[in-house]
Coordinates of C-alpha atoms in Angstrom, one line a residue:
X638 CA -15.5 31.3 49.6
X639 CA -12.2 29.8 49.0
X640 CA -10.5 30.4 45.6
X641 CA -11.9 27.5 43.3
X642 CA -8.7 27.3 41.3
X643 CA -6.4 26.9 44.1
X644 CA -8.7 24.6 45.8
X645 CA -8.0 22.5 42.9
X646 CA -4.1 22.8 42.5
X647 CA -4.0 22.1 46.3
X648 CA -6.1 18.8 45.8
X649 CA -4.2 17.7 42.4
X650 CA -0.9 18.8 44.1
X651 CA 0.0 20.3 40.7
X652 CA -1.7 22.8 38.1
X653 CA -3.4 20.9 35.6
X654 CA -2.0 21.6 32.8
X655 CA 2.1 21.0 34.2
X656 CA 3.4 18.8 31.9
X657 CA 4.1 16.5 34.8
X658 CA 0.6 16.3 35.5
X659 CA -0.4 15.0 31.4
X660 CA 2.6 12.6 31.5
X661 CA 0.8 10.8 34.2
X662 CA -2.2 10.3 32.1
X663 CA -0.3 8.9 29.2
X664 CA -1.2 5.3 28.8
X665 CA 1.7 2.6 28.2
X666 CA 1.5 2.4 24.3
X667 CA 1.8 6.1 24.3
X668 CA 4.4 6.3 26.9
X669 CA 6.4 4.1 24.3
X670 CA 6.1 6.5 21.4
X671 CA 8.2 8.9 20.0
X672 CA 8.6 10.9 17.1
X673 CA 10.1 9.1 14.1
X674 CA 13.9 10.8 12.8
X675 CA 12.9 11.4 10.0
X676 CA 9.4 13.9 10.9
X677 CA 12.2 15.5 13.0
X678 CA 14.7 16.0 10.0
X679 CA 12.0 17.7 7.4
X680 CA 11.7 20.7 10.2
X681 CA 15.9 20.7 9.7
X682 CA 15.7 20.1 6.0
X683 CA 13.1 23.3 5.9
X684 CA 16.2 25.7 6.7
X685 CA 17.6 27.9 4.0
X686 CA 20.7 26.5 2.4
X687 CA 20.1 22.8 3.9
X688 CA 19.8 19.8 1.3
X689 CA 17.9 17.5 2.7
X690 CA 19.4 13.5 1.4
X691 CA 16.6 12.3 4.2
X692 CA 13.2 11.8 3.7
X693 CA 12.1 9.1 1.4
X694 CA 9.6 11.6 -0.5
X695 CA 8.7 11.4 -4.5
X696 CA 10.3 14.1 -6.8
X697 CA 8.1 16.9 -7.0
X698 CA 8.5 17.3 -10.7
X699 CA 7.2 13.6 -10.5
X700 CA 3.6 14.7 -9.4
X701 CA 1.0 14.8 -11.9
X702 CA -0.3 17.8 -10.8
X703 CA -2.1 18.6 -14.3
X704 CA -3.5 14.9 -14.7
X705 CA -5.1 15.0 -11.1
X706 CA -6.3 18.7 -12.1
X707 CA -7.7 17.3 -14.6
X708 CA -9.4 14.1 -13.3
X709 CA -10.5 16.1 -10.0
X710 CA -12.9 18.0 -12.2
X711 CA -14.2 15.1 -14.6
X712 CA -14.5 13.5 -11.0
X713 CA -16.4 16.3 -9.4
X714 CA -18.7 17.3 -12.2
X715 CA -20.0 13.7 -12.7
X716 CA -19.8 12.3 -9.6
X717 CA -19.2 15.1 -7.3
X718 CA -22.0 14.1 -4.5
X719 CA -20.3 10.7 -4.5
X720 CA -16.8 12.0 -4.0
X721 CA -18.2 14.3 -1.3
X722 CA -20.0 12.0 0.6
X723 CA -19.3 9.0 3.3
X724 CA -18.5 5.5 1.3
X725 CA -17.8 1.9 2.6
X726 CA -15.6 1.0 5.4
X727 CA -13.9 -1.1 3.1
X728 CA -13.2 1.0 0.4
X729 CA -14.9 1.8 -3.0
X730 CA -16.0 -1.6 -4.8
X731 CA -14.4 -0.3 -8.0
X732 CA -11.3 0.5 -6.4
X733 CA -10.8 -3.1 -4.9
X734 CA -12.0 -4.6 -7.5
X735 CA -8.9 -3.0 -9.8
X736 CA -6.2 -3.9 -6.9
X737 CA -7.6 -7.5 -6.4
X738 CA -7.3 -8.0 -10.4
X739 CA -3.4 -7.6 -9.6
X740 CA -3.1 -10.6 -7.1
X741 CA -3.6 -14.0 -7.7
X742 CA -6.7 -15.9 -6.4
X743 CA -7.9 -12.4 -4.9
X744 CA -11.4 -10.7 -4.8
X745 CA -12.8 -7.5 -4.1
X746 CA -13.4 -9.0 -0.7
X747 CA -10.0 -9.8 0.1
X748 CA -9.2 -6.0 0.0
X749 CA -9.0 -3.2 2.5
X750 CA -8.4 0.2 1.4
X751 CA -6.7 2.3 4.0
X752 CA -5.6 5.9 4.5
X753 CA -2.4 6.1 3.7
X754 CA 0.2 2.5 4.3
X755 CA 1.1 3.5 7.8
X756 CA -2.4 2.9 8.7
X757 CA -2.4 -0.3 6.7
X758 CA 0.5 -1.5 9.3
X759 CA -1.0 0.1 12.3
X760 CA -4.3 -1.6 11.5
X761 CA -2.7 -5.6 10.9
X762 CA -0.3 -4.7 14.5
X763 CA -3.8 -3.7 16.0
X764 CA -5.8 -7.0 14.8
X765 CA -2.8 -9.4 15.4
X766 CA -1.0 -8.3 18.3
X767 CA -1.1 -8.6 21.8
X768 CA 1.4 -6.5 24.6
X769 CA 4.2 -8.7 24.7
X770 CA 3.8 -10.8 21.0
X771 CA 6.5 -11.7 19.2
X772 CA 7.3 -10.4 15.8
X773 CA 10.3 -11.0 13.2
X774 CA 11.5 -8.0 11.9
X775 CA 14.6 -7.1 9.4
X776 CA 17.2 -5.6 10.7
X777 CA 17.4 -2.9 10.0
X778 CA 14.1 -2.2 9.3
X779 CA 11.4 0.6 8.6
X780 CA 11.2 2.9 11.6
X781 CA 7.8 3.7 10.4
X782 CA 6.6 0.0 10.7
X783 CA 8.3 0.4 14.8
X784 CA 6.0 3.7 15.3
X785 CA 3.1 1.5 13.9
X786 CA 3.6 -1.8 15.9
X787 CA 4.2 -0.1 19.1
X788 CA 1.0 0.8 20.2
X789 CA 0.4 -2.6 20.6
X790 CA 3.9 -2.8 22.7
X791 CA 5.1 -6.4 21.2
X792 CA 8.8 -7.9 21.4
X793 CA 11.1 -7.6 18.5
X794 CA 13.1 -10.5 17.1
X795 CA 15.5 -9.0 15.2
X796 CA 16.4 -11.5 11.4
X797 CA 20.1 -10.4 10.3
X798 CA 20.1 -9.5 6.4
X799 CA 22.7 -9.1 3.5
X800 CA 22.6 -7.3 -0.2
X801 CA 20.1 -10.0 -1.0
X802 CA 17.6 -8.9 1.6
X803 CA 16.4 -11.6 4.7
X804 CA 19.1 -13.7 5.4
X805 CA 16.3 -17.1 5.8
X806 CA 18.1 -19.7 6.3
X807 CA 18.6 -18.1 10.0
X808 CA 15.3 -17.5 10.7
X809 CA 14.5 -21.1 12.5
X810 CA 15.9 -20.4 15.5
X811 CA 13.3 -17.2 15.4
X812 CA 10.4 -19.2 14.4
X813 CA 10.8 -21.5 16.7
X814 CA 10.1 -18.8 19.3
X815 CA 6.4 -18.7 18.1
X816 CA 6.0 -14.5 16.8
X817 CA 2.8 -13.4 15.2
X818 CA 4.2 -12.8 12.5
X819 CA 6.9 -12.1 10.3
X820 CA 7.5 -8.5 8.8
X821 CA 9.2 -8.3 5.4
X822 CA 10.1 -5.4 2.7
X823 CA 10.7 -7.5 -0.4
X824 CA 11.5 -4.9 -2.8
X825 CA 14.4 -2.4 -2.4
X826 CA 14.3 -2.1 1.6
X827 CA 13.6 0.8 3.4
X828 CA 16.5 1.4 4.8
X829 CA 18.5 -1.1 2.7
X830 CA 17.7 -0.9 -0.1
X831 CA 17.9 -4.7 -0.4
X832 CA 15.6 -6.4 -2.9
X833 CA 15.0 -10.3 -1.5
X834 CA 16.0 -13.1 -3.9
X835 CA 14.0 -15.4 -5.4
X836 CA 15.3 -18.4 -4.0
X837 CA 15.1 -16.5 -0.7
X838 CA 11.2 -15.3 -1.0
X839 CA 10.3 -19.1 -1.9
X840 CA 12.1 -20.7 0.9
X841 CA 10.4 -17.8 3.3
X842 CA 7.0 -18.4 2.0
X843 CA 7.6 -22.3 2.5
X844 CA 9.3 -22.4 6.1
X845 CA 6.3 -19.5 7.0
X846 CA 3.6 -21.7 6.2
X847 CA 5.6 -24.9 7.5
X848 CA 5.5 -22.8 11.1
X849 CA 2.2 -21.8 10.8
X850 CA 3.4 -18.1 11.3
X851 CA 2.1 -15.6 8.8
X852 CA 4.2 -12.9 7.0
X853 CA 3.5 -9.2 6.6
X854 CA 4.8 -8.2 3.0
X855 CA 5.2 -4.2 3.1
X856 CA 5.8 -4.1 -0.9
X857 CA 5.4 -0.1 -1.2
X858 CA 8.5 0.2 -3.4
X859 CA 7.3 -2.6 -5.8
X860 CA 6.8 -0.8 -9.2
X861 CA 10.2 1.5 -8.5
X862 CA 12.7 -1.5 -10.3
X863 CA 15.1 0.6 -12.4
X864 CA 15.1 -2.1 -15.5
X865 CA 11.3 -2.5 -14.9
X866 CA 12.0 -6.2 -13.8
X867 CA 10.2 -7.1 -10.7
X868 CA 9.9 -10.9 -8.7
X869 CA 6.6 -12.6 -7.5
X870 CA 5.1 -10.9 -4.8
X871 CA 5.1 -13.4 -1.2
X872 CA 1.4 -13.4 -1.6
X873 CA 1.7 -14.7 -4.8
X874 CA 4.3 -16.8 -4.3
X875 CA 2.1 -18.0 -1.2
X876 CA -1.1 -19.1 -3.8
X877 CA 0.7 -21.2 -5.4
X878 CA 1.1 -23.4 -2.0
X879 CA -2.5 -22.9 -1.2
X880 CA -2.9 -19.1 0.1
X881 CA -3.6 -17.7 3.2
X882 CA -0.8 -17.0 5.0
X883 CA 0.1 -13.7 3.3
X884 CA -1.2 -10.4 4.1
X885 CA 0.3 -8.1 1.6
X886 CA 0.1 -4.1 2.0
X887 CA 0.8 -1.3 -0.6
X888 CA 0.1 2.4 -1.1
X889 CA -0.2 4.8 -3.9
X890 CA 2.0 7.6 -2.6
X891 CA 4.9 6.2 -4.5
X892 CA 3.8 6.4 -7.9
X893 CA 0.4 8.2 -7.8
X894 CA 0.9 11.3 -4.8
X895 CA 1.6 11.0 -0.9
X896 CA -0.7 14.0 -0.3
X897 CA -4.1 11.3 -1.5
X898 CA -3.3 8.8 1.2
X899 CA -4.8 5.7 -0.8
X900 CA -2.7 2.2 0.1
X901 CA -4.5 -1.1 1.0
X902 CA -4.1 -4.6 2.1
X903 CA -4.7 -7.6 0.5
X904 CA -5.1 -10.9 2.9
X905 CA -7.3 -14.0 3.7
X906 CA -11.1 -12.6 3.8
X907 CA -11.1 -13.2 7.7
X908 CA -8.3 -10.9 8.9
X909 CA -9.1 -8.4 6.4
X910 CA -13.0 -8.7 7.6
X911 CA -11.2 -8.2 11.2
X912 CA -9.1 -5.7 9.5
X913 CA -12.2 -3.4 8.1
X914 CA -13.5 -3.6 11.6
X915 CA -10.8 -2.2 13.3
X916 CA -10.3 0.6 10.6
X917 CA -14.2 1.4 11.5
X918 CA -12.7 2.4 15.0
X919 CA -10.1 4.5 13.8
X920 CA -11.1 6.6 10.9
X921 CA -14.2 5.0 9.4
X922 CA -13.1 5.9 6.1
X923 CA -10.6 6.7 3.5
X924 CA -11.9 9.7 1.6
X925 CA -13.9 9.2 -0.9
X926 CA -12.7 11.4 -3.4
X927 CA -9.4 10.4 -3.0
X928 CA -10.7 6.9 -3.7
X929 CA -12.0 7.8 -7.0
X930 CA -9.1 10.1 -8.4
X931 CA -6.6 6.9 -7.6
X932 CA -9.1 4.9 -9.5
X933 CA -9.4 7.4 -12.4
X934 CA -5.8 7.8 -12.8
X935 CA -4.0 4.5 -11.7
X936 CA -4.2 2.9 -14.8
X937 CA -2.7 5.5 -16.9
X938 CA -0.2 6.1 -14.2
X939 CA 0.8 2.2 -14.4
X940 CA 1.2 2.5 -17.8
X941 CA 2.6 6.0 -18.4
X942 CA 4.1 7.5 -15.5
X943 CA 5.8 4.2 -13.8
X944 CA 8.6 4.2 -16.7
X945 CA 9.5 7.9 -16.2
X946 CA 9.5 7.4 -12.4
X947 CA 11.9 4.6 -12.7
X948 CA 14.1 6.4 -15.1
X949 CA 14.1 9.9 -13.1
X950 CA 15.2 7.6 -10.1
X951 CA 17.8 5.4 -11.9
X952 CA 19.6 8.5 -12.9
X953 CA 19.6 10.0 -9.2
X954 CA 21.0 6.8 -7.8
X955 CA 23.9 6.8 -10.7
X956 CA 24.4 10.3 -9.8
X957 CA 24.6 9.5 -5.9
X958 CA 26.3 6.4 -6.6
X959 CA 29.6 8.7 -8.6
X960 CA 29.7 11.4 -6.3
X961 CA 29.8 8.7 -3.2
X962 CA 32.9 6.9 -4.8
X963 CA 34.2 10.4 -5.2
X964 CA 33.4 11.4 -1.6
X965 CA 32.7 9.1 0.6
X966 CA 35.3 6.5 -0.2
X967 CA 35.3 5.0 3.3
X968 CA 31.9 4.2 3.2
X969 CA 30.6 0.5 2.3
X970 CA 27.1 -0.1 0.8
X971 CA 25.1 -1.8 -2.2
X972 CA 24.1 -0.4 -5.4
X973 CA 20.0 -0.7 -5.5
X974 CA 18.1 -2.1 -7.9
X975 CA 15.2 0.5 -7.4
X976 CA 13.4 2.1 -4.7
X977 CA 14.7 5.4 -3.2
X978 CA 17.9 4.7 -0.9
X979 CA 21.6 4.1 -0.6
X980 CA 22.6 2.2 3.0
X981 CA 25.9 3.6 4.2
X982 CA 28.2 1.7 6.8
X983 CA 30.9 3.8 7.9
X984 CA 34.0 2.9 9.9
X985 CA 32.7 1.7 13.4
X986 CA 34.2 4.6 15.4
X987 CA 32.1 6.7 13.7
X988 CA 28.4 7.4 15.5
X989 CA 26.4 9.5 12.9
X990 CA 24.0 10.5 15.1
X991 CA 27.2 13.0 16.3
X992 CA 27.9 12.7 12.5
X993 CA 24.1 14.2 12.1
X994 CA 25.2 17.4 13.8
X995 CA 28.1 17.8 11.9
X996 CA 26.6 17.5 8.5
X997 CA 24.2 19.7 9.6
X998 CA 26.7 22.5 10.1
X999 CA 27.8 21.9 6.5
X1000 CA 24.4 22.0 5.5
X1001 CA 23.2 18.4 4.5
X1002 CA 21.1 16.1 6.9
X1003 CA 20.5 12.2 6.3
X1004 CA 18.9 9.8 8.6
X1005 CA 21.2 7.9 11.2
X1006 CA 20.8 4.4 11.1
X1007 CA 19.9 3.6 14.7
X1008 CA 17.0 4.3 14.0
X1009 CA 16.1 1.9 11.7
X1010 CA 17.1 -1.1 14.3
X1011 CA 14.8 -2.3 16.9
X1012 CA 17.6 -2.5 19.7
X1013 CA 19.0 0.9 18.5
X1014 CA 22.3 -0.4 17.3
X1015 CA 23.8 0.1 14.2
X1016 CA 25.4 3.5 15.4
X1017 CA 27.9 3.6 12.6
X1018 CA 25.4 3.4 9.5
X1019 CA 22.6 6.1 8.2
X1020 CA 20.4 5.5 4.9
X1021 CA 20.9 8.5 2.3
X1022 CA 17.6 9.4 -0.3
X1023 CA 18.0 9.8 -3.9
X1024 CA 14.4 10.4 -4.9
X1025 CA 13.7 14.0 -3.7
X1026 CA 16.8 16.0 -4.5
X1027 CA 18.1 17.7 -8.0
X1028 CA 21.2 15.6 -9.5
X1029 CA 23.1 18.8 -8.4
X1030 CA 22.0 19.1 -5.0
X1031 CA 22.8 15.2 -4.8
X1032 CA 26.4 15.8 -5.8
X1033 CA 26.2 19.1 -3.5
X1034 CA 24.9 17.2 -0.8
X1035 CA 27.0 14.1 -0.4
X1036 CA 30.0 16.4 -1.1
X1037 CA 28.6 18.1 2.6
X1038 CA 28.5 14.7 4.0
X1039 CA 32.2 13.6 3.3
X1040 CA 33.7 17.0 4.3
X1041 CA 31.3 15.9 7.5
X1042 CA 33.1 12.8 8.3
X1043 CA 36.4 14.6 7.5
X1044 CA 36.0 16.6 10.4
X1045 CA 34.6 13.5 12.7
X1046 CA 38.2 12.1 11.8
X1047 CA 40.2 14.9 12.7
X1048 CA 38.7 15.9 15.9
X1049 CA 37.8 12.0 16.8
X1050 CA 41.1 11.0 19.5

């Protein structure tokens, strides 16, 4: 009898498992994907000696490891079969019913609580989009939010943007092409940085509704002002004009811990109906004793935490913000207002991807910021983090980077 296993390669023309043979089998949407920078950069930043200015990742000292100690047993001893059991698609009533109170006009049933915000995205691209839909993006924008939208493979139209965020009063021409929808980071962009006026967020909400196109509002950064001063959400800003065109998505990783994976959405009660159905597909649930811990501790967090947060990250950016006039004086960029990044142009013979490797070699790593623009342009900017590193290693770190871009200049022609 003939060798099975041969038989087999002969017939396939290839073993089985030849990576050849399993990119075959790939479909389109996964074809498309790649890994995002910055999942690349943490296996860099792990090196001995390297300081990471990259990820966008909460202080550790930040984490209220005690408090969730804490809470985990109160949690656990009275309501321990609870926490360890299956819960609703949806999310826990008590849970939505605390977000909703935060959003004007909004119910428990106008909430779906997700694992983590890049599900949030992943699940609104899934329930909206169909290959080859159009959708309005910043530029730059959050590479996450590309990873997310691309398994449904749309078309980006890429809205230009200045220190105040979206620049709206160019968008028509976009609109007029009929996207989806329209994909927004109000507060203190990621990559940017940018928080979006007032005048601006009114005039969005008015000419979104006027095209019948609805907006995505990505607001993760929302409670991270520096002066504690924050603008009307779009979907609140949307209520006023009669709702409904709004879907609004958030996360607790930012103020509560990443390592939970609690966000949600807020929208119109049919596309977050649609919303909990597709979720029912992916991962039926969002644990349930994360659920309860986020409930447990969010309002103490809100009240307690948010202001040390704020002030913890205000004093990084100052501290980033000295040692870049002192050395990176080349470099162009706004101060923030909050969040957790400084947005770096550098002269446009610069590429800091080959930048990347030579900061590297000094031992620093950012994120280029190609990556952050649908077309993959922007080859002479990179987005800098503030939130995760010491004030020392911040001063350390930047100091890396300009001695960096001293050494693109000498050996650039």
């Amino acid at each position: 009898m003939a060798d099975r296993s041969r038989v087999r390669s002969v017939h396939w023309g290839m073993e089985l498992h030849d990576d050849a043979f399993w990119q075959g089998q790939f479909s389109r949407p996964a074809q498309r994907m790649g890994s995002a920078m910055t999942r690349e950069l943490w296996k860099v930043a792990g090196r001995p000696g390297i300081i990471s200015l990259a990820g966008g990742t909460p202080s550790p000292d930040l984490l209220p490891v005690e408090l969730l100690r804490q809470v985990s047993d109160k949690v656990l001893r009275e309501q321990g079969q609870r926490a360890l059991q299956y819960s609703l698609t949806e999310g826990l009533p008590e849970l939505r019913e605390w977000i909703a109170s935060r959003f004007a006009g909004a119910t428990p049933d106008n909430v779906q609580i997700t694992t983590g915000s890049q599900q949030a995205l992943g699940l609104v691209a899934q329930t909206l989009l169909n290959p080859g839909d159009k959708v309005i993006v910043e530029s730059p924008s959050y590479l996450g939010a590309f990873q997310a939208f691309n398994v449904s493979m749309p078309e980006y139209l890429a809205a230009p943007m200045d220190g105040d965020g979206l620049l709206v009063d160019e968008l028509e021409p976009l609109l007029a092409q009929r996207p989806k929808f329209i994909y927004v980071l109000p507060n203190f962009q990621n990559p940017s940085g940018a928080t979006l006026s007032l005048e601006r967020r009114q005039k969005l909400v008015e000419m979104a509704r006027a095209y019948r196109v609805p907006i995505l509002e990505d607001d993760a950064y929302h409670y991270l002002s520096f002066d504690g001063v924050t603008l009307p959400t779009l979907y609140d800003l949307d209520h006023r004009l009669g709702g409904g065109n709004v879907i609004h998505t958030s996360t607790f990783s930012k103020t509560v811990a990443p390592g939970l994976r609690v966000a949600w959405v807020v929208g119109p009660k049919v596309a977050v109906g649609k919303i909990c159905q597709m979720k029912q597909g992916s991962d039926s649930m969002t644990p349930t004793f994360s659920q309860l811990l986020v409930r447990e501790v969010a309002p103490l967090i809100e009240a307690e935490f948010v202001p040390r947060i704020r002030a913890k990250y205000k004093l990084h950016c100052e501290v980033m913000l000295e040692a870049l006039r002192q050395h990176l004086p080349l470099a162009r960029y706004s101060v923030p207002k909050g969040g957790m990044f400084f947005w770096l142009e550098l002269p446009r013979g610069i590429n800091t991807l080959e930048l990347l490797d030579a900061a590297v070699a000094q031992g620093t790593v950012f994120v280029p910021g190609s990556t952050f623009y649908p077309d993959g342009s922007g080859h002479h900017t990179l987005r800098l983090s503030f939130s995760n590193a010491s004030p020392d290693n911040i001063r350390l770190g930047v100091e890396r980077l300009g001695k960096a871009v001293e050494s693109m200049a000498v050996t650039r022609p």
